[in-house]
mmCIF file with all atom_site columns, C-alpha atoms in Angstrom:
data_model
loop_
_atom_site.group_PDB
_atom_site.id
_atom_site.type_symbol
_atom_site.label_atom_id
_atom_site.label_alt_id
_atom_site.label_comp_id
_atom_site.label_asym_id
_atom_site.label_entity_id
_atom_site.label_seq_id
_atom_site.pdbx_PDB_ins_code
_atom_site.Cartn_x
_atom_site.Cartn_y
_atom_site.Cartn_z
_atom_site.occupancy
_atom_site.B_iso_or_equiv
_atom_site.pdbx_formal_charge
_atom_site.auth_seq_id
_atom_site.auth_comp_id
_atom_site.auth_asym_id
_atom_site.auth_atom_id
_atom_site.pdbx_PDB_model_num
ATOM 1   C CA . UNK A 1 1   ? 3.826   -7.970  10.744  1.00 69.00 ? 1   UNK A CA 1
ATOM 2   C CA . UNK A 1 2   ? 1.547   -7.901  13.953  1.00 58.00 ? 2   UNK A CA 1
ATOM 3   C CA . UNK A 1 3   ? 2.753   -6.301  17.427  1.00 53.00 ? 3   UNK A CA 1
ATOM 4   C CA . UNK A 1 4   ? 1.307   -8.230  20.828  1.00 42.00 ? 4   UNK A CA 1
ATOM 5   C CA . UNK A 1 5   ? 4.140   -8.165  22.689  1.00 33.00 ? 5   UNK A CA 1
ATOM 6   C CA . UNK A 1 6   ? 6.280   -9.527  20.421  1.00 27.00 ? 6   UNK A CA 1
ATOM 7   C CA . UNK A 1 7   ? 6.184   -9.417  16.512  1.00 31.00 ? 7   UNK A CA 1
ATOM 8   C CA . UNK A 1 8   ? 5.857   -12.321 13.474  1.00 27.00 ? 8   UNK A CA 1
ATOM 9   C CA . UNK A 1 9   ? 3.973   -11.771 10.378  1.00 31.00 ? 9   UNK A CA 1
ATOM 10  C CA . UNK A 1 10  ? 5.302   -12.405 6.872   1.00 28.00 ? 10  UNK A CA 1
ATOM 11  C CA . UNK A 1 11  ? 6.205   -9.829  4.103   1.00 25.00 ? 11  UNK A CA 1
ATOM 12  C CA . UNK A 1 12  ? 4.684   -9.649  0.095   1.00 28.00 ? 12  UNK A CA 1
ATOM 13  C CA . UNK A 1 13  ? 6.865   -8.083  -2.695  1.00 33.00 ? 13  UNK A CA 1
ATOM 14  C CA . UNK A 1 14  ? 5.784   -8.118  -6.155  1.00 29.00 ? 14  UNK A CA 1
ATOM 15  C CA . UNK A 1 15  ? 7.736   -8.212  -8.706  1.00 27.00 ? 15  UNK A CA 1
ATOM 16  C CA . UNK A 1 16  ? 7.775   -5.988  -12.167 1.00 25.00 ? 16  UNK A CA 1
ATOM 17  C CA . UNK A 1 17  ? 7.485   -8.993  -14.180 1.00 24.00 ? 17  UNK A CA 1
ATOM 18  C CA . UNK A 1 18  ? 4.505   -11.174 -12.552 1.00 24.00 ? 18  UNK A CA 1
ATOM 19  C CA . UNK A 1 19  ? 1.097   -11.286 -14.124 1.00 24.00 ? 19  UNK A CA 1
ATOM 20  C CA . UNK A 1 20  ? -1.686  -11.555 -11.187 1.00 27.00 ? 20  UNK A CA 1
ATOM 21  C CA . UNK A 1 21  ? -5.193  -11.330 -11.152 1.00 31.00 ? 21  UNK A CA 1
ATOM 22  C CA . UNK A 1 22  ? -6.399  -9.334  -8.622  1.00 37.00 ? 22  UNK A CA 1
ATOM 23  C CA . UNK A 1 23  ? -8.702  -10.597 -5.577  1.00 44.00 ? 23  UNK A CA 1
ATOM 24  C CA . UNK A 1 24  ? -11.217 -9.118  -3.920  1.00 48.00 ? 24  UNK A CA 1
ATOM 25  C CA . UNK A 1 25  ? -12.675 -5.831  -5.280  1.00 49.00 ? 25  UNK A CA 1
ATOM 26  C CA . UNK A 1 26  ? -12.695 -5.845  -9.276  1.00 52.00 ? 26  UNK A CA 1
ATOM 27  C CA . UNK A 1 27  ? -11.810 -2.348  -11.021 1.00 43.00 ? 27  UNK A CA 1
ATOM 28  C CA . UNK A 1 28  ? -15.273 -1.644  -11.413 1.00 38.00 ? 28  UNK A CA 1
ATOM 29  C CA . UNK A 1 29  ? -16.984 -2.601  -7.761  1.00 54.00 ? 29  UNK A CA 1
ATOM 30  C CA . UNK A 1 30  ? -13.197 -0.557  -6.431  1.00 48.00 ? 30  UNK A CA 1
ATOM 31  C CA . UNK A 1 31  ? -14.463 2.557   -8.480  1.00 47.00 ? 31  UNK A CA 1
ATOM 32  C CA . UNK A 1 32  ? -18.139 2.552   -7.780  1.00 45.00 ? 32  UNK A CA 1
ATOM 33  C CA . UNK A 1 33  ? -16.982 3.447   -4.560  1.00 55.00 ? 33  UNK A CA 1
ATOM 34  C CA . UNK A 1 34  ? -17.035 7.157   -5.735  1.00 76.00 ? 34  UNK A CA 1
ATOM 35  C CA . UNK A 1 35  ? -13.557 7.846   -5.491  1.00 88.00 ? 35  UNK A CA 1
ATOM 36  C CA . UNK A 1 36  ? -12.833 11.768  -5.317  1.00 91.00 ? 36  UNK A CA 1
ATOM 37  C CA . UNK A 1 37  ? -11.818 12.921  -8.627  1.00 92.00 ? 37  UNK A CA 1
ATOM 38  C CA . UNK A 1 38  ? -7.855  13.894  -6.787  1.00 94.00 ? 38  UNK A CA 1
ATOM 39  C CA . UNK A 1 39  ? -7.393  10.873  -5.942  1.00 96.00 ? 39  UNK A CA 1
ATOM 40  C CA . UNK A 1 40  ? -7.784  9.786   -9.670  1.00 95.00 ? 40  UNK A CA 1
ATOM 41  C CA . UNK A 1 41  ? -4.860  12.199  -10.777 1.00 94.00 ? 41  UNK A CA 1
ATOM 42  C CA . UNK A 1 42  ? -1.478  10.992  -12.363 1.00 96.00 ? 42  UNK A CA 1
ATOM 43  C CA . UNK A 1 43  ? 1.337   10.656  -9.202  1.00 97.00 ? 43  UNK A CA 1
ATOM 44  C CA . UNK A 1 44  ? 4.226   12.891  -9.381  1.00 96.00 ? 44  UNK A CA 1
ATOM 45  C CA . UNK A 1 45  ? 7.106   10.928  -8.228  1.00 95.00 ? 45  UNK A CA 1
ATOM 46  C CA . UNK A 1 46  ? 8.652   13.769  -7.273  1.00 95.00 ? 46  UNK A CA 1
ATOM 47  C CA . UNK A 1 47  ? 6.283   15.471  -5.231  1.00 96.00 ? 47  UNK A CA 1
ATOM 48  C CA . UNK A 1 48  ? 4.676   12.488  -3.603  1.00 97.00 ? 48  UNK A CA 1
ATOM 49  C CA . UNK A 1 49  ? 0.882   13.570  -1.729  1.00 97.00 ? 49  UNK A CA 1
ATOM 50  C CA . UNK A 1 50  ? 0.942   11.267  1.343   1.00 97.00 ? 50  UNK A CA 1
ATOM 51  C CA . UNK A 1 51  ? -2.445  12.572  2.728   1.00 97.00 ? 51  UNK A CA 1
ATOM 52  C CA . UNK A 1 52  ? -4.048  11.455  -0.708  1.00 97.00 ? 52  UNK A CA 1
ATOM 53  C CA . UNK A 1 53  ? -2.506  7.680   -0.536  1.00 98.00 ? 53  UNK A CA 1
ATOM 54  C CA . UNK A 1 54  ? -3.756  7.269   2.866   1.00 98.00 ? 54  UNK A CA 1
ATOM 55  C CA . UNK A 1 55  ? -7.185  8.470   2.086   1.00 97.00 ? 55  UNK A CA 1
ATOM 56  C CA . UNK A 1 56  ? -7.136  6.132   -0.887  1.00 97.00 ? 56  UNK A CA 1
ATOM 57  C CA . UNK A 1 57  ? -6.031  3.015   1.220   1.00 97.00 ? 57  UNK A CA 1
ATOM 58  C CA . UNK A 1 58  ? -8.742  4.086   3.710   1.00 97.00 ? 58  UNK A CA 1
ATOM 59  C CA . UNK A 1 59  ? -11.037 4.326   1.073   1.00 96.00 ? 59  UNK A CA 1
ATOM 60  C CA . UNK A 1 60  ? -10.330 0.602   -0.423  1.00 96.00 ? 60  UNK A CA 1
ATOM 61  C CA . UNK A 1 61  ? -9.018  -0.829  3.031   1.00 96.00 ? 61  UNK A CA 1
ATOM 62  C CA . UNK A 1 62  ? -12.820 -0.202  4.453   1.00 96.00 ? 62  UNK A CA 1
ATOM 63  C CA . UNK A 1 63  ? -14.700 -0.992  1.170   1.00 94.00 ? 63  UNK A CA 1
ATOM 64  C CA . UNK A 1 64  ? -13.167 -4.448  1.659   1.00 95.00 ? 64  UNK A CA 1
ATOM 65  C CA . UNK A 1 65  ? -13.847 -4.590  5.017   1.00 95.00 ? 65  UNK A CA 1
ATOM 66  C CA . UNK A 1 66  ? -17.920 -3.714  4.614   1.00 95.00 ? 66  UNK A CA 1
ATOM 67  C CA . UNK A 1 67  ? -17.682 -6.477  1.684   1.00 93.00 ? 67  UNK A CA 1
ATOM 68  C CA . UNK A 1 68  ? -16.654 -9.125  4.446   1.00 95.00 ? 68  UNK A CA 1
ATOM 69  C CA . UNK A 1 69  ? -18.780 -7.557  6.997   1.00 96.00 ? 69  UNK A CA 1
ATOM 70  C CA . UNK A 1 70  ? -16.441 -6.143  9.351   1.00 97.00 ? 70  UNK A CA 1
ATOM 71  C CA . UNK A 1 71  ? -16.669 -2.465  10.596  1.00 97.00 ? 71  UNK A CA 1
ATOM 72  C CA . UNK A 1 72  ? -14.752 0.363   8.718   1.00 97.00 ? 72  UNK A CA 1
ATOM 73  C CA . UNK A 1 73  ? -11.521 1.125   10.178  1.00 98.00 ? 73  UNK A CA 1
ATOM 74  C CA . UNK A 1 74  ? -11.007 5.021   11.596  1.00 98.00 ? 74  UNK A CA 1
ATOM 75  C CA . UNK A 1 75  ? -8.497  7.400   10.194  1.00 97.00 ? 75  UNK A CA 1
ATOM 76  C CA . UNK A 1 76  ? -5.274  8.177   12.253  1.00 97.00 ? 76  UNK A CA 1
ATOM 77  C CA . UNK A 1 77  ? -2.931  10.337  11.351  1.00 97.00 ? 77  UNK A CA 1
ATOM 78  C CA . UNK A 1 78  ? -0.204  9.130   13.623  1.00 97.00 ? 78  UNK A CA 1
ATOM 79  C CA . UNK A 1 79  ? -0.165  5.668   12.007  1.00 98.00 ? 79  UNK A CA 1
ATOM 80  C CA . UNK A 1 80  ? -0.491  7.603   8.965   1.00 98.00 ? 80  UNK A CA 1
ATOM 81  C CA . UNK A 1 81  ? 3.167   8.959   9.859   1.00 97.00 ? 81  UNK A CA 1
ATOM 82  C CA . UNK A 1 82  ? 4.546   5.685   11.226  1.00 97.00 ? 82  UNK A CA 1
ATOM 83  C CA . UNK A 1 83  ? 3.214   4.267   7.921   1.00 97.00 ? 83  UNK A CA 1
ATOM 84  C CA . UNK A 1 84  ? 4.851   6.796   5.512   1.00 97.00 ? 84  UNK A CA 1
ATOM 85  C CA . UNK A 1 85  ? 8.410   6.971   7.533   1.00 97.00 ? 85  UNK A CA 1
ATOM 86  C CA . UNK A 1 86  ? 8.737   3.356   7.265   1.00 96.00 ? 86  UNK A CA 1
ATOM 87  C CA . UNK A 1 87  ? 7.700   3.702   3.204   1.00 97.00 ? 87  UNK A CA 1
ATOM 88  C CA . UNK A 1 88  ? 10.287  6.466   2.440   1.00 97.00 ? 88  UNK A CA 1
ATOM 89  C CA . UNK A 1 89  ? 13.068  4.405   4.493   1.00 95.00 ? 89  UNK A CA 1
ATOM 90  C CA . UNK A 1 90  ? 12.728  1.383   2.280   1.00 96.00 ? 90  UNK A CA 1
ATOM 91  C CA . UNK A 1 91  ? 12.800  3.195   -0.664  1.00 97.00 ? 91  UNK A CA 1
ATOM 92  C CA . UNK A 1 92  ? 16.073  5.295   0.375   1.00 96.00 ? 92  UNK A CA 1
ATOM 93  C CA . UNK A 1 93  ? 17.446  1.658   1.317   1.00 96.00 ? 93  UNK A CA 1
ATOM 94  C CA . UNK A 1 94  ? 16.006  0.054   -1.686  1.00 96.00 ? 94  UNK A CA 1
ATOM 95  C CA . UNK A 1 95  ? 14.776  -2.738  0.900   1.00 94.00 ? 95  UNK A CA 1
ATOM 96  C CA . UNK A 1 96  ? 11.347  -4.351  0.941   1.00 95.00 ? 96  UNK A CA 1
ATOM 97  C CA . UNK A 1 97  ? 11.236  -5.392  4.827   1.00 94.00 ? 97  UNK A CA 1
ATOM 98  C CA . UNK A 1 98  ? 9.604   -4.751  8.227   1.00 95.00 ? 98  UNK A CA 1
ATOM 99  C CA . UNK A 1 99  ? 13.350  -4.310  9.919   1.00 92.00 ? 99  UNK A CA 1
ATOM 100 C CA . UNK A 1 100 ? 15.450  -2.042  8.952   1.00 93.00 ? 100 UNK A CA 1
ATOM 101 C CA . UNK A 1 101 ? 18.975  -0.704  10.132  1.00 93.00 ? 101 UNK A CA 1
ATOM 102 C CA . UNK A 1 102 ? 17.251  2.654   10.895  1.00 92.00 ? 102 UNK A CA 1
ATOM 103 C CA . UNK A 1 103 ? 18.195  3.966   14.616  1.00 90.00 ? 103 UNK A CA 1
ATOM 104 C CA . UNK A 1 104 ? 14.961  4.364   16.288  1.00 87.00 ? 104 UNK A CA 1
ATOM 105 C CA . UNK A 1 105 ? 12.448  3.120   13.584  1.00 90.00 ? 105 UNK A CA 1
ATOM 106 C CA . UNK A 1 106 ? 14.415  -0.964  13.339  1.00 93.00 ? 106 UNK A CA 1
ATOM 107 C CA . UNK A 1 107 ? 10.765  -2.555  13.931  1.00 94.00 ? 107 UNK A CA 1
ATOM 108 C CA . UNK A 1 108 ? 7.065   -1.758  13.919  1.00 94.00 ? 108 UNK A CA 1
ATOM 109 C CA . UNK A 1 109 ? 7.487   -1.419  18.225  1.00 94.00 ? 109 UNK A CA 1
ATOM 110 C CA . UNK A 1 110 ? 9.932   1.635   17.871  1.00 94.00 ? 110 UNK A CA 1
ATOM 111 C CA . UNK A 1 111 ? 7.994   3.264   14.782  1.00 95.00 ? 111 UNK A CA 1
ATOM 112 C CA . UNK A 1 112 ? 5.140   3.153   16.777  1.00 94.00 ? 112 UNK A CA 1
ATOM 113 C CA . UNK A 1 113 ? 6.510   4.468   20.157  1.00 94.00 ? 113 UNK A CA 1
ATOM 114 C CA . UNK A 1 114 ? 8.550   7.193   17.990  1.00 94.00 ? 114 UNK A CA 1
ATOM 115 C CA . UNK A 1 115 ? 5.079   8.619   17.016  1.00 94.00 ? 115 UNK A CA 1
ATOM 116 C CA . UNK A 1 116 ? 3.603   8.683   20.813  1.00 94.00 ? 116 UNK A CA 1
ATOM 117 C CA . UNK A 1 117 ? 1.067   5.366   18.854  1.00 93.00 ? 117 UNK A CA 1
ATOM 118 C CA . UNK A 1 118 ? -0.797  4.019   22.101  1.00 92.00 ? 118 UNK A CA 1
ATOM 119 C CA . UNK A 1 119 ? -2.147  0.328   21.519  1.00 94.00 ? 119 UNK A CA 1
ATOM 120 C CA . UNK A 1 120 ? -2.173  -2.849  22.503  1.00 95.00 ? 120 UNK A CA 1
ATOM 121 C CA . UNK A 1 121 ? -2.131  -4.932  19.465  1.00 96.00 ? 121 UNK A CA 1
ATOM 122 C CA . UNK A 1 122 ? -0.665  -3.615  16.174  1.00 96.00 ? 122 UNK A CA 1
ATOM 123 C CA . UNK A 1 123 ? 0.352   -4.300  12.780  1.00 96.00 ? 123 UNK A CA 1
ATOM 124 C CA . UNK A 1 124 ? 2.018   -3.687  9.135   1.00 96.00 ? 124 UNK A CA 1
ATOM 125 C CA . UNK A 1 125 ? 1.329   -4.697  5.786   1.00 97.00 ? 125 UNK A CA 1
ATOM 126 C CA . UNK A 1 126 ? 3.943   -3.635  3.290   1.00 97.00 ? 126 UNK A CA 1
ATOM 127 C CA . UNK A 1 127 ? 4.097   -3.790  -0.503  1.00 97.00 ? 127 UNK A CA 1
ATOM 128 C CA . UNK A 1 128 ? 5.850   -2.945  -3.668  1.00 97.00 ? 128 UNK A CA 1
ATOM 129 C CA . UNK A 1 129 ? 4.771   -1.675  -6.772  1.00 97.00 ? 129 UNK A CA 1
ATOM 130 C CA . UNK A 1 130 ? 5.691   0.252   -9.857  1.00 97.00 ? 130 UNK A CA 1
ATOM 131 C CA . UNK A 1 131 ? 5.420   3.610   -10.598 1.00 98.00 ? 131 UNK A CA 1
ATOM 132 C CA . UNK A 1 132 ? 3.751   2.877   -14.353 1.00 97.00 ? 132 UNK A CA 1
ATOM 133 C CA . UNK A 1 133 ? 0.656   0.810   -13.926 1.00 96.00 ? 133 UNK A CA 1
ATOM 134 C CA . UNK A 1 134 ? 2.915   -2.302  -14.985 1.00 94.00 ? 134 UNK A CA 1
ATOM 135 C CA . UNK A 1 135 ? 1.393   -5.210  -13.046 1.00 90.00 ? 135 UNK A CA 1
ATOM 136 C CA . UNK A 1 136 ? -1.234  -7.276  -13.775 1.00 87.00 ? 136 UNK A CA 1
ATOM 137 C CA . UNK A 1 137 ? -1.098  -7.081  -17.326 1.00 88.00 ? 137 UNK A CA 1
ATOM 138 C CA . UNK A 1 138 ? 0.986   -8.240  -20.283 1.00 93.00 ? 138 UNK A CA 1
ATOM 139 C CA . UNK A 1 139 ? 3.469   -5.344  -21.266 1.00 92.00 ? 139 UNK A CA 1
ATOM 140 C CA . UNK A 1 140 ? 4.782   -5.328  -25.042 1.00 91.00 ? 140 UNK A CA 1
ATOM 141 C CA . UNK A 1 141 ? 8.298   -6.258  -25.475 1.00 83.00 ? 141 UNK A CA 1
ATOM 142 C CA . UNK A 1 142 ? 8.620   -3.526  -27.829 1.00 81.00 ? 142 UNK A CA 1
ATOM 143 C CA . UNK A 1 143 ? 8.237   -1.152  -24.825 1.00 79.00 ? 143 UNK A CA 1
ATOM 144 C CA . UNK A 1 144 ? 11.742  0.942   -24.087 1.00 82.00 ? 144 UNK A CA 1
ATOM 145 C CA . UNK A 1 145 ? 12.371  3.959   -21.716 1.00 87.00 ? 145 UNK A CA 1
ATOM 146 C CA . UNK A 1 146 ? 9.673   5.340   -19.672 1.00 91.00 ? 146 UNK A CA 1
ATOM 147 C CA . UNK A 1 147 ? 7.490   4.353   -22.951 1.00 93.00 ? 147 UNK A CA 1
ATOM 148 C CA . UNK A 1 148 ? 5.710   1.251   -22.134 1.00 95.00 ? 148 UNK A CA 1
ATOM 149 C CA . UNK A 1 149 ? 2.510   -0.293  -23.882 1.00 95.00 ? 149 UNK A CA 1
ATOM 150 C CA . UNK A 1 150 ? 0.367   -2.699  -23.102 1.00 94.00 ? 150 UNK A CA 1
ATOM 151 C CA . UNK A 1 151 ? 0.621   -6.464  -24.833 1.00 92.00 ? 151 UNK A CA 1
ATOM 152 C CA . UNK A 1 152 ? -2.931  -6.970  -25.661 1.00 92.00 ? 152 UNK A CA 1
ATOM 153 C CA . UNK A 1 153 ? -4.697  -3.386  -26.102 1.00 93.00 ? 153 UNK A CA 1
ATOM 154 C CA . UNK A 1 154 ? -1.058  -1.707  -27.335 1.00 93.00 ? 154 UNK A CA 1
ATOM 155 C CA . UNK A 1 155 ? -2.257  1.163   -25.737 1.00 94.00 ? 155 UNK A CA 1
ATOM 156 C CA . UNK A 1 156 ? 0.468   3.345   -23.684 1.00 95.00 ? 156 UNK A CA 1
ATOM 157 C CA . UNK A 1 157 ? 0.720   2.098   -19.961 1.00 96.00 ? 157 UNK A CA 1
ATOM 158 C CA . UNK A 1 158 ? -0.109  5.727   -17.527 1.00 97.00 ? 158 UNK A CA 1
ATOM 159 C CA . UNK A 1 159 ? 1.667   6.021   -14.704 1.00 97.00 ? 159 UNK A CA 1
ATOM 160 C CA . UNK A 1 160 ? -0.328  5.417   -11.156 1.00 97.00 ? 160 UNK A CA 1
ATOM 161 C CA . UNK A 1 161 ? -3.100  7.298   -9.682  1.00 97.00 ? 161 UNK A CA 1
ATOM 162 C CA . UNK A 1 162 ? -3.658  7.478   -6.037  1.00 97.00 ? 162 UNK A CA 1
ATOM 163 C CA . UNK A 1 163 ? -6.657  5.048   -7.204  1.00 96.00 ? 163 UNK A CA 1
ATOM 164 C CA . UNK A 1 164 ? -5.569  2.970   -9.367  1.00 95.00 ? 164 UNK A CA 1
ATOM 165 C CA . UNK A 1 165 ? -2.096  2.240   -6.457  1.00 97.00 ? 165 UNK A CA 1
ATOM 166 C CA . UNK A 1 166 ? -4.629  1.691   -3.849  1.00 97.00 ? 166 UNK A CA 1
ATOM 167 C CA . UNK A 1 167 ? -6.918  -0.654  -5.091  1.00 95.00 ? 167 UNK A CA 1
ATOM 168 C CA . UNK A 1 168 ? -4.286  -2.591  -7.204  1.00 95.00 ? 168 UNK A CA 1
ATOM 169 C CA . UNK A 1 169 ? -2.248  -2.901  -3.366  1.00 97.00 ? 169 UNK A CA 1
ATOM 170 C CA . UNK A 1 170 ? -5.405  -3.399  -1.280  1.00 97.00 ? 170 UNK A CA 1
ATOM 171 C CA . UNK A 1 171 ? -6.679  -6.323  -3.920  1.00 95.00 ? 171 UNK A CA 1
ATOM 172 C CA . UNK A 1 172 ? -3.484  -7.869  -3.574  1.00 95.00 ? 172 UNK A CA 1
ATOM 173 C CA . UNK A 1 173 ? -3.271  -7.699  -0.107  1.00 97.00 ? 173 UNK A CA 1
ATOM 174 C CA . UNK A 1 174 ? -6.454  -8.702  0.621   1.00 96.00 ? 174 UNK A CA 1
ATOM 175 C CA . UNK A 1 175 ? -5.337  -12.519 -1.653  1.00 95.00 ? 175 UNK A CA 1
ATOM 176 C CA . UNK A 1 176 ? -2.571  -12.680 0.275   1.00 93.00 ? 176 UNK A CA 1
ATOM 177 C CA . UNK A 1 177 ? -3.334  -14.734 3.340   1.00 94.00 ? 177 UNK A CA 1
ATOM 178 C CA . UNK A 1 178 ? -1.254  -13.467 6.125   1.00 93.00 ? 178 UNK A CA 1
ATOM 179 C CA . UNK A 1 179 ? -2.031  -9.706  5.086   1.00 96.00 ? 179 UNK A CA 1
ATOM 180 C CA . UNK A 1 180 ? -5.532  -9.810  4.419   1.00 96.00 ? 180 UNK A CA 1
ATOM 181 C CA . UNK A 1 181 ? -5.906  -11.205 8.353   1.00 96.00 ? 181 UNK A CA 1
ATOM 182 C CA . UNK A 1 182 ? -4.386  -7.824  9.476   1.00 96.00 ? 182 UNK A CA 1
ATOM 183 C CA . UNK A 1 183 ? -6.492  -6.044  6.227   1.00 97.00 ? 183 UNK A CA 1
ATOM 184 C CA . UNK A 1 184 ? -10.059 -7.695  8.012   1.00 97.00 ? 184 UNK A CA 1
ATOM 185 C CA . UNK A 1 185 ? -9.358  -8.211  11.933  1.00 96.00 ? 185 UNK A CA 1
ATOM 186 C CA . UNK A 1 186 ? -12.088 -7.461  14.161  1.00 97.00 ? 186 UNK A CA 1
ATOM 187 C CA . UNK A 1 187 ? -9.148  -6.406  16.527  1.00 96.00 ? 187 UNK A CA 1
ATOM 188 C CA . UNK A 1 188 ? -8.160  -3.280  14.866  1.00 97.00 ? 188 UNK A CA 1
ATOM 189 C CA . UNK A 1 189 ? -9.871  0.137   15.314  1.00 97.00 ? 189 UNK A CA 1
ATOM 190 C CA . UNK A 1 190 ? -7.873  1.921   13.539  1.00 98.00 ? 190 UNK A CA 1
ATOM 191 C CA . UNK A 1 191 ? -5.434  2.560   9.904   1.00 98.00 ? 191 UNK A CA 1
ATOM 192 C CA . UNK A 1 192 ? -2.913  4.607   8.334   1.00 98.00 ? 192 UNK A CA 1
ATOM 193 C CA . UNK A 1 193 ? -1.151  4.714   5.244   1.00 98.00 ? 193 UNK A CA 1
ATOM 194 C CA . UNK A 1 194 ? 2.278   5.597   3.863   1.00 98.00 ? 194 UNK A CA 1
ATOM 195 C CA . UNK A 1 195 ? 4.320   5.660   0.143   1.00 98.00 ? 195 UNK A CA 1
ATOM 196 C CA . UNK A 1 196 ? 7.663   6.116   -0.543  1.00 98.00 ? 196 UNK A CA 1
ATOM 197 C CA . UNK A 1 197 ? 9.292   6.313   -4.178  1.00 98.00 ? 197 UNK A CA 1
ATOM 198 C CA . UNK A 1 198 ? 12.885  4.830   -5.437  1.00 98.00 ? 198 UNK A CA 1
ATOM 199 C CA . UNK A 1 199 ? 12.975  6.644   -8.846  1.00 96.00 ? 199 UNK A CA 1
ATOM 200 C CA . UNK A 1 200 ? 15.969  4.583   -9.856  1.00 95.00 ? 200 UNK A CA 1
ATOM 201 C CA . UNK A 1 201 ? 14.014  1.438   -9.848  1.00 96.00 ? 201 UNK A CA 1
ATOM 202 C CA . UNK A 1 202 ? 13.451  -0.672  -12.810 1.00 93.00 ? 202 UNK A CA 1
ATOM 203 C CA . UNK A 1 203 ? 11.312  -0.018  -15.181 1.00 94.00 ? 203 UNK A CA 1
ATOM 204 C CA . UNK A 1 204 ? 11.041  3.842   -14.271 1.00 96.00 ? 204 UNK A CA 1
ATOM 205 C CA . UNK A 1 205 ? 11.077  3.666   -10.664 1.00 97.00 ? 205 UNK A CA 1
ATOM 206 C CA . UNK A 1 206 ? 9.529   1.547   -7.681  1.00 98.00 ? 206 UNK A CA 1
ATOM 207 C CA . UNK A 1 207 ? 6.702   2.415   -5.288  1.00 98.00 ? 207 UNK A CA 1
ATOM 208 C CA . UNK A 1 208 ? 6.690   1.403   -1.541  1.00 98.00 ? 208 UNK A CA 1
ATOM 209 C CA . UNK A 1 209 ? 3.862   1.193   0.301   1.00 98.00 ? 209 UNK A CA 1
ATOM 210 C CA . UNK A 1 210 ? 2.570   0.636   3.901   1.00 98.00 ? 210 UNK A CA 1
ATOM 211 C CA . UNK A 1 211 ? -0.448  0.223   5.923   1.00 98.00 ? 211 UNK A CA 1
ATOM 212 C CA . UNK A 1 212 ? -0.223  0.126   9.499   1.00 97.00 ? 212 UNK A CA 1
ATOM 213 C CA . UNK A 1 213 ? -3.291  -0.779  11.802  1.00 98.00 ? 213 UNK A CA 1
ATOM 214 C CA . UNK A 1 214 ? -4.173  -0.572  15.898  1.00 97.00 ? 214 UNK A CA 1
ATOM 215 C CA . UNK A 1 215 ? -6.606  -1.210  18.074  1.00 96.00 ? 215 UNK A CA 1
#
């Protein structure tokens, strides 16, 4: 979703069961990036860190960026808060959308205004995920409860890092036409991330994720 006056942009879900291969960065060129070693930690659902997943998305959002020769994109931590209100309100509605029946925070406009955001062109990329490091790979059908292994390694599946969430969302992002225009404009200045958590989704719970940039 972009914001010049008036706003359009399309949204991405990804369901538990798809298989991708991620674009962009590969796991190794995302973690030769020298990722902290707190951002590599297990996520507690139930204590959710949003300062770490923004710094993460940073982290991956710019890496991307210098790959495709565009300028690195500056911290804000008032998109930062648009990003992670939005992200907790779809996960208390269970709803993967920019709108939302939410008095004062419906679109990207009244987020933004509700957090004193000045710009003149914004926008919103917005994702689901899983809380166990589910996608991407073949999961074994012998996997039941919060006990899942993987198909071809039968190794147990860990829940998400910080690092592991960001780069899987920022790959995905970045293959996904209409979001990886927001992810690499040269109109944007600068980014700020958000999560939210649904523990009752399938397959142990559901992740929610935003990334909101300005110029």
């Amino acid at each position: 979703m972009s914001v010049k006056g008036t706003m359009s942009r399309g949204l991405l879900g990804f369901a538990a069961a798809v298989c991708l291969t991620l674009g962009g960065l590969t796991a190794q060129e995302a973690m030769a990036q020298r990722v902290p070693d707190r951002l590599n930690q297990p996520i507690s659902p139930s204590s959710l860190d949003q300062e770490r997943f923004n710094e993460a998305v940073v982290i991956f959002s710019n890496a991307v960026r210098r790959q495709h020769g565009r300028a690195p994109l500056a911290v804000d931590p008032a998109l930062a808060r648009v990003a992670s209100g939005h992200a907790r309100n779809m996960a208390r509605l269970k709803t993967h959308a920019h709108v939302l029946p939410v008095r004062g925070q419906r679109d990207l406009r009244q987020r933004m205004h509700g957090q004193s955001v000045e710009f003149h062109q914004a926008a919103e990329n917005i994702a689901m995920d899983k809380v166990y490091r589910l996608l991407g790979r073949p999961i074994s059908v012998k996997s039941s409860g919060c006990h899942f292994t993987y198909g071809d390694t039968r190794q147990p599946v860990p829940i998400h890092s910080y690092a592991s969430l960001a780069q899987q969302v920022v790959s995905r992002w970045l293959a996904s036409p209409k979001h990886r225009e927001s992810l690499l404009s040269r109109n944007y200045e600068r980014i700020g991330a958000g999560i939210g958590v649904d523990p009752g989704g399938t397959a142990c719970g559901d992740f929610y994720l935003v990334q909101n940039f300005a110029d």
